[in-house]
PDB file of C-alpha atoms in Angstrom:
ATOM      1  CA  MET A  25       0.000   0.000   0.000  1.00 39.00           C
ATOM      2  CA  SER A  26       1.281   3.464  -0.859  1.00 48.00           C
ATOM      3  CA  THR A  27       2.255   5.693   2.067  1.00 49.00           C
ATOM      4  CA  ARG A  28       2.299   8.820  -0.055  1.00 47.00           C
ATOM      5  CA  GLN A  29       1.162  11.976   1.698  1.00 58.00           C
ATOM      6  CA  PRO A  30      -0.362  14.441  -0.806  1.00 62.00           C
ATOM      7  CA  PRO A  31      -0.296  17.112  -1.910  1.00 88.00           C
ATOM      8  CA  TYR A  32       2.974  17.457  -3.725  1.00 97.00           C
ATOM      9  CA  ALA A  33       4.287  19.822  -6.368  1.00 97.00           C
ATOM     10  CA  ALA A  34       6.293  18.884  -9.427  1.00 97.00           C
ATOM     11  CA  VAL A  35       9.073  21.013 -10.888  1.00 98.00           C
ATOM     12  CA  VAL A  36      10.269  20.029 -14.365  1.00 96.00           C
ATOM     13  CA  LEU A  37      13.500  21.580 -15.635  1.00 95.00           C
ATOM     14  CA  THR A  38      13.769  22.310 -19.367  1.00 90.00           C
ATOM     15  CA  GLY A  39      16.366  25.058 -19.504  1.00 72.00           C
ATOM     16  CA  GLY A  40      19.362  23.090 -20.756  1.00 62.00           C
ATOM     17  CA  HIS A  41      21.091  24.034 -24.000  1.00 58.00           C
ATOM     18  CA  ALA A  42      21.446  20.488 -25.400  1.00 57.00           C
ATOM     19  CA  ALA A  43      24.884  21.408 -26.743  1.00 52.00           C
ATOM     20  CA  ARG A  44      25.620  17.812 -27.753  1.00 55.00           C
ATOM     21  CA  MET A  45      22.448  17.786 -29.872  1.00 56.00           C
ATOM     22  CA  GLY A  46      22.961  21.072 -31.660  1.00 54.00           C
ATOM     23  CA  GLY A  47      20.977  23.180 -29.217  1.00 60.00           C
ATOM     24  CA  ILE A  48      17.592  21.669 -30.044  1.00 73.00           C
ATOM     25  CA  ASP A  49      14.734  21.639 -27.557  1.00 77.00           C
ATOM     26  CA  LYS A  50      15.069  18.067 -26.282  1.00 83.00           C
ATOM     27  CA  THR A  51      11.634  18.184 -24.703  1.00 84.00           C
ATOM     28  CA  THR A  52      10.048  18.099 -28.179  1.00 83.00           C
ATOM     29  CA  LEU A  53      11.789  14.857 -29.179  1.00 88.00           C
ATOM     30  CA  GLN A  54       9.494  11.890 -29.706  1.00 89.00           C
ATOM     31  CA  VAL A  55       9.574   8.519 -27.952  1.00 91.00           C
ATOM     32  CA  ASP A  56       6.746   6.123 -28.813  1.00 90.00           C
ATOM     33  CA  GLY A  57       4.692   8.889 -30.405  1.00 90.00           C
ATOM     34  CA  GLU A  58       4.890  11.248 -27.418  1.00 91.00           C
ATOM     35  CA  THR A  59       7.224  14.125 -26.747  1.00 90.00           C
ATOM     36  CA  VAL A  60       9.694  13.623 -23.932  1.00 92.00           C
ATOM     37  CA  LEU A  61       8.131  16.539 -22.043  1.00 91.00           C
ATOM     38  CA  ALA A  62       4.655  15.013 -22.329  1.00 90.00           C
ATOM     39  CA  ARG A  63       6.023  11.762 -20.914  1.00 94.00           C
ATOM     40  CA  VAL A  64       7.630  13.556 -17.962  1.00 95.00           C
ATOM     41  CA  LEU A  65       4.467  15.545 -17.253  1.00 93.00           C
ATOM     42  CA  SER A  66       2.408  12.359 -17.375  1.00 93.00           C
ATOM     43  CA  ALA A  67       4.647  10.924 -14.658  1.00 96.00           C
ATOM     44  CA  VAL A  68       3.489  13.694 -12.298  1.00 95.00           C
ATOM     45  CA  ASP A  69      -0.120  14.003 -13.421  1.00 93.00           C
ATOM     46  CA  ASP A  70      -1.306  13.514  -9.830  1.00 94.00           C
ATOM     47  CA  ALA A  71       0.679  16.525  -8.574  1.00 95.00           C
ATOM     48  CA  SER A  72      -1.334  19.377  -7.108  1.00 94.00           C
ATOM     49  CA  GLU A  73       0.998  21.895  -8.781  1.00 95.00           C
ATOM     50  CA  ILE A  74       3.182  21.537 -11.870  1.00 95.00           C
ATOM     51  CA  VAL A  75       5.818  24.143 -12.678  1.00 95.00           C
ATOM     52  CA  VAL A  76       8.051  23.944 -15.742  1.00 94.00           C
ATOM     53  CA  ALA A  77      11.243  25.973 -15.375  1.00 93.00           C
ATOM     54  CA  GLY A  78      13.155  26.985 -18.483  1.00 86.00           C
ATOM     55  CA  ARG A  79      12.349  27.690 -22.082  1.00 72.00           C
ATOM     56  CA  ARG A  80       8.659  27.649 -22.877  1.00 72.00           C
ATOM     57  CA  SER A  81       7.866  24.771 -25.177  1.00 64.00           C
ATOM     58  CA  GLN A  82       6.009  25.318 -28.423  1.00 56.00           C
ATOM     59  CA  LEU A  83       3.870  22.386 -27.320  1.00 58.00           C
ATOM     60  CA  GLU A  84       0.441  23.062 -25.888  1.00 57.00           C
ATOM     61  CA  PHE A  85      -0.454  21.933 -22.370  1.00 63.00           C
ATOM     62  CA  ASP A  86      -3.389  22.713 -20.116  1.00 61.00           C
ATOM     63  CA  ALA A  87      -2.643  26.203 -18.839  1.00 60.00           C
ATOM     64  CA  GLY A  88      -4.558  25.400 -15.662  1.00 67.00           C
ATOM     65  CA  ARG A  89      -2.232  22.514 -14.854  1.00 81.00           C
ATOM     66  CA  VAL A  90       1.165  23.751 -16.005  1.00 89.00           C
ATOM     67  CA  LYS A  91       2.796  27.025 -14.966  1.00 91.00           C
ATOM     68  CA  TRP A  92       5.889  28.176 -16.869  1.00 91.00           C
ATOM     69  CA  VAL A  93       8.691  30.190 -15.274  1.00 92.00           C
ATOM     70  CA  CYS A  94      12.219  31.193 -16.227  1.00 90.00           C
ATOM     71  CA  GLU A  95      15.104  32.153 -13.992  1.00 90.00           C
ATOM     72  CA  THR A  96      16.507  35.684 -14.180  1.00 88.00           C
ATOM     73  CA  PRO A  97      18.863  36.049 -15.928  1.00 89.00           C
ATOM     74  CA  PRO A  98      18.086  33.115 -18.238  1.00 86.00           C
ATOM     75  CA  SER A  99      20.400  30.133 -18.733  1.00 86.00           C
ATOM     76  CA  GLY A 100      21.292  30.044 -15.057  1.00 91.00           C
ATOM     77  CA  GLY A 101      21.416  26.269 -14.790  1.00 92.00           C
ATOM     78  CA  PRO A 102      19.256  23.769 -12.905  1.00 94.00           C
ATOM     79  CA  VAL A 103      19.658  25.258  -9.418  1.00 96.00           C
ATOM     80  CA  ALA A 104      18.545  28.670 -10.682  1.00 96.00           C
ATOM     81  CA  GLY A 105      15.604  26.962 -12.389  1.00 95.00           C
ATOM     82  CA  ILE A 106      14.606  25.233  -9.165  1.00 97.00           C
ATOM     83  CA  ASP A 107      14.891  28.520  -7.285  1.00 97.00           C
ATOM     84  CA  ALA A 108      12.619  30.296  -9.771  1.00 96.00           C
ATOM     85  CA  ALA A 109      10.077  27.482  -9.749  1.00 97.00           C
ATOM     86  CA  LEU A 110       9.830  27.357  -5.956  1.00 97.00           C
ATOM     87  CA  ALA A 111       8.398  30.871  -5.965  1.00 96.00           C
ATOM     88  CA  CYS A 112       5.239  29.267  -7.384  1.00 95.00           C
ATOM     89  CA  VAL A 113       5.126  26.235  -5.071  1.00 97.00           C
ATOM     90  CA  ARG A 114       2.851  25.997  -2.047  1.00 96.00           C
ATOM     91  CA  SER A 115       2.944  22.239  -1.417  1.00 97.00           C
ATOM     92  CA  PRO A 116       5.086  20.892   1.445  1.00 96.00           C
ATOM     93  CA  VAL A 117       6.881  18.415  -0.807  1.00 97.00           C
ATOM     94  CA  VAL A 118       8.250  18.885  -4.315  1.00 98.00           C
ATOM     95  CA  VAL A 119       9.479  16.383  -6.874  1.00 98.00           C
ATOM     96  CA  VAL A 120      12.179  17.831  -9.145  1.00 98.00           C
ATOM     97  CA  LEU A 121      12.668  16.183 -12.532  1.00 98.00           C
ATOM     98  CA  ALA A 122      14.892  16.948 -15.481  1.00 95.00           C
ATOM     99  CA  GLY A 123      12.835  17.386 -18.638  1.00 92.00           C
ATOM    100  CA  ASP A 124      14.728  14.729 -20.615  1.00 92.00           C
ATOM    101  CA  LEU A 125      13.732  11.574 -18.695  1.00 95.00           C
ATOM    102  CA  PRO A 126      11.480   9.590 -21.050  1.00 95.00           C
ATOM    103  CA  PHE A 127      11.013   6.607 -18.718  1.00 96.00           C
ATOM    104  CA  VAL A 128      10.527   8.388 -15.398  1.00 97.00           C
ATOM    105  CA  ALA A 129       6.970   7.118 -14.887  1.00 96.00           C
ATOM    106  CA  GLY A 130       6.694   5.355 -11.533  1.00 96.00           C
ATOM    107  CA  LEU A 131       9.715   7.059  -9.991  1.00 97.00           C
ATOM    108  CA  PRO A 132       7.911  10.005  -8.312  1.00 97.00           C
ATOM    109  CA  GLY A 133       5.674   7.701  -6.267  1.00 96.00           C
ATOM    110  CA  ILE A 134       8.647   5.719  -4.978  1.00 96.00           C
ATOM    111  CA  LEU A 135      10.441   8.902  -3.961  1.00 97.00           C
ATOM    112  CA  LEU A 136       7.391  10.348  -2.229  1.00 96.00           C
ATOM    113  CA  ASP A 137       6.648   7.127  -0.369  1.00 95.00           C
ATOM    114  CA  ALA A 138      10.218   6.972   0.915  1.00 95.00           C
ATOM    115  CA  LEU A 139      10.211  10.597   2.025  1.00 96.00           C
ATOM    116  CA  SER A 140       6.883  10.241   3.839  1.00 94.00           C
ATOM    117  CA  VAL A 141       8.185   7.568   6.228  1.00 92.00           C
ATOM    118  CA  VAL A 142      11.430   9.280   7.304  1.00 91.00           C
ATOM    119  CA  ALA A 143      10.522  12.444   9.173  1.00 89.00           C
ATOM    120  CA  ASP A 144      14.066  13.759   9.643  1.00 93.00           C
ATOM    121  CA  ALA A 145      15.092  13.573   5.984  1.00 96.00           C
ATOM    122  CA  ASP A 146      15.096  16.653   3.757  1.00 98.00           C
ATOM    123  CA  ALA A 147      15.216  14.753   0.473  1.00 98.00           C
ATOM    124  CA  VAL A 148      15.113  11.347  -1.180  1.00 98.00           C
ATOM    125  CA  VAL A 149      17.626  11.165  -4.006  1.00 98.00           C
ATOM    126  CA  PRO A 150      18.250   8.199  -6.323  1.00 98.00           C
ATOM    127  CA  GLN A 151      21.730   6.868  -6.973  1.00 96.00           C
ATOM    128  CA  ASP A 152      22.488   5.478 -10.422  1.00 94.00           C
ATOM    129  CA  VAL A 153      24.286   2.188 -11.091  1.00 93.00           C
ATOM    130  CA  GLY A 154      27.604   3.988 -10.608  1.00 93.00           C
ATOM    131  CA  GLY A 155      26.521   5.300  -7.189  1.00 94.00           C
ATOM    132  CA  ARG A 156      26.191   8.908  -8.379  1.00 95.00           C
ATOM    133  CA  TRP A 157      23.474  11.003  -6.767  1.00 97.00           C
ATOM    134  CA  GLN A 158      20.759  12.211  -9.162  1.00 97.00           C
ATOM    135  CA  PRO A 159      19.408  15.484  -7.726  1.00 98.00           C
ATOM    136  CA  LEU A 160      17.316  16.208 -10.827  1.00 97.00           C
ATOM    137  CA  ALA A 161      15.147  13.137 -10.240  1.00 98.00           C
ATOM    138  CA  ALA A 162      14.450  13.541  -6.532  1.00 98.00           C
ATOM    139  CA  ALA A 163      11.856  14.467  -3.900  1.00 98.00           C
ATOM    140  CA  TYR A 164      12.456  17.303  -1.440  1.00 98.00           C
ATOM    141  CA  ARG A 165      10.726  18.900   1.506  1.00 97.00           C
ATOM    142  CA  THR A 166       9.951  22.332   0.138  1.00 98.00           C
ATOM    143  CA  GLY A 167      10.984  24.282   3.237  1.00 97.00           C
ATOM    144  CA  ALA A 168      14.338  22.484   3.479  1.00 98.00           C
ATOM    145  CA  LEU A 169      14.977  23.033  -0.223  1.00 98.00           C
ATOM    146  CA  ARG A 170      14.274  26.755   0.106  1.00 98.00           C
ATOM    147  CA  ALA A 171      16.615  26.957   3.109  1.00 98.00           C
ATOM    148  CA  ALA A 172      19.348  25.148   1.180  1.00 98.00           C
ATOM    149  CA  LEU A 173      18.991  27.565  -1.717  1.00 97.00           C
ATOM    150  CA  ARG A 174      19.241  30.543   0.615  1.00 97.00           C
ATOM    151  CA  SER A 175      22.406  29.142   2.153  1.00 96.00           C
ATOM    152  CA  MET A 176      23.979  28.886  -1.317  1.00 95.00           C
ATOM    153  CA  GLY A 177      23.458  32.563  -2.122  1.00 94.00           C
ATOM    154  CA  ASP A 178      23.162  33.385  -5.825  1.00 94.00           C
ATOM    155  CA  ALA A 179      21.718  30.283  -7.510  1.00 94.00           C
ATOM    156  CA  HIS A 180      22.928  31.240 -10.991  1.00 94.00           C
ATOM    157  CA  GLY A 181      25.481  28.715 -12.263  1.00 93.00           C
ATOM    158  CA  GLN A 182      25.462  26.617  -9.094  1.00 95.00           C
ATOM    159  CA  SER A 183      25.789  22.834  -9.234  1.00 94.00           C
ATOM    160  CA  ALA A 184      22.811  20.654  -8.353  1.00 95.00           C
ATOM    161  CA  ARG A 185      25.139  18.252  -6.556  1.00 94.00           C
ATOM    162  CA  THR A 186      26.411  21.158  -4.439  1.00 95.00           C
ATOM    163  CA  LEU A 187      22.800  21.799  -3.459  1.00 97.00           C
ATOM    164  CA  LEU A 188      22.665  18.306  -1.970  1.00 97.00           C
ATOM    165  CA  THR A 189      25.465  19.115   0.472  1.00 97.00           C
ATOM    166  CA  HIS A 190      23.059  21.473   2.274  1.00 97.00           C
ATOM    167  CA  LEU A 191      20.423  18.777   2.834  1.00 98.00           C
ATOM    168  CA  ARG A 192      19.897  15.622   4.887  1.00 98.00           C
ATOM    169  CA  LEU A 193      19.526  12.875   2.302  1.00 97.00           C
ATOM    170  CA  ILE A 194      18.124   9.403   1.910  1.00 96.00           C
ATOM    171  CA  GLY A 195      19.540   7.505  -1.055  1.00 96.00           C
ATOM    172  CA  ILE A 196      17.671   4.956  -3.147  1.00 96.00           C
ATOM    173  CA  SER A 197      19.737   2.574  -5.248  1.00 96.00           C
ATOM    174  CA  ALA A 198      19.101   2.021  -8.940  1.00 94.00           C
ATOM    175  CA  ALA A 199      18.085  -1.566  -8.172  1.00 94.00           C
ATOM    176  CA  GLU A 200      15.051  -0.270  -6.247  1.00 95.00           C
ATOM    177  CA  LEU A 201      13.816   1.929  -9.105  1.00 96.00           C
ATOM    178  CA  PRO A 202      11.690   1.225 -12.198  1.00 95.00           C
ATOM    179  CA  ASP A 203      13.749   0.092 -15.193  1.00 94.00           C
ATOM    180  CA  ASN A 204      15.426   2.956 -17.071  1.00 95.00           C
ATOM    181  CA  SER A 205      13.754   5.599 -14.881  1.00 96.00           C
ATOM    182  CA  LEU A 206      17.017   7.564 -14.635  1.00 96.00           C
ATOM    183  CA  PHE A 207      17.795   7.273 -18.363  1.00 94.00           C
ATOM    184  CA  ASP A 208      18.222  10.745 -19.838  1.00 92.00           C
ATOM    185  CA  ILE A 209      18.650  11.939 -23.406  1.00 88.00           C
ATOM    186  CA  ASP A 210      21.882  13.860 -23.923  1.00 84.00           C
ATOM    187  CA  THR A 211      22.893  12.727 -27.417  1.00 85.00           C
ATOM    188  CA  GLN A 212      21.391  11.458 -30.645  1.00 85.00           C
ATOM    189  CA  SER A 213      22.508   7.955 -29.710  1.00 89.00           C
ATOM    190  CA  ASP A 214      20.626   8.296 -26.416  1.00 85.00           C
ATOM    191  CA  LEU A 215      17.491   9.212 -28.348  1.00 82.00           C
ATOM    192  CA  GLU A 216      17.904   6.204 -30.626  1.00 84.00           C
ATOM    193  CA  ALA A 217      18.450   3.947 -27.608  1.00 90.00           C
ATOM    194  CA  ALA A 218      15.300   5.323 -25.961  1.00 86.00           C
ATOM    195  CA  GLN A 219      13.267   4.665 -29.072  1.00 86.00           C
ATOM    196  CA  LYS A 220      14.626   1.113 -29.334  1.00 85.00           C
ATOM    197  CA  THR A 221      14.009   0.473 -25.639  1.00 81.00           C
ATOM    198  CA  ASN A 222      10.393   1.487 -25.985  1.00 64.00           C
ATOM    199  CA  ASP A 223       9.960  -0.809 -28.994  1.00 59.00           C
ATOM    200  CA  LYS A 224      10.894  -3.884 -26.966  1.00 55.00           C
TER     201      LYS A 224
END
């Protein structure tokens, strides 16, 4: 039985430059007939608030469900995007997701369930098969995340992994997560692999 404690907010980050893919908007790429952004938003369709931080997609989404923000100045990186998005968040818990995770469905619920049962944790953060923390696919207590951002000062250009050093973390290993839920699209070969994976 799920132990999730609603409501929660979702912050989706789309402000990357996709330099290894010629600067395209990766969120518009298609996997199994859906854009990557649509797939990420579907993974958080039970969120009480959804905020997309970064470039505004040309794609159409329900304006009542999705709020778009951009950090000032633009291109400030993921921490600046999170900081801008939190200005719109009222929920006590927030799930932060990169906008290029085509198989992230199922991950938010696992993160939220884990966070709900450990009262003294600020965040639940997955670790990939190499043991690296994945702060852009994680659940945070909103108040703790705001405090961490304040302690960092100017968010522009800051590292998401540096953000984690200001928080009390619970890690979840890749073995405990849905298959490919941390798979992100950084290159054309990643896109091709995602499309092949979904065809299996």
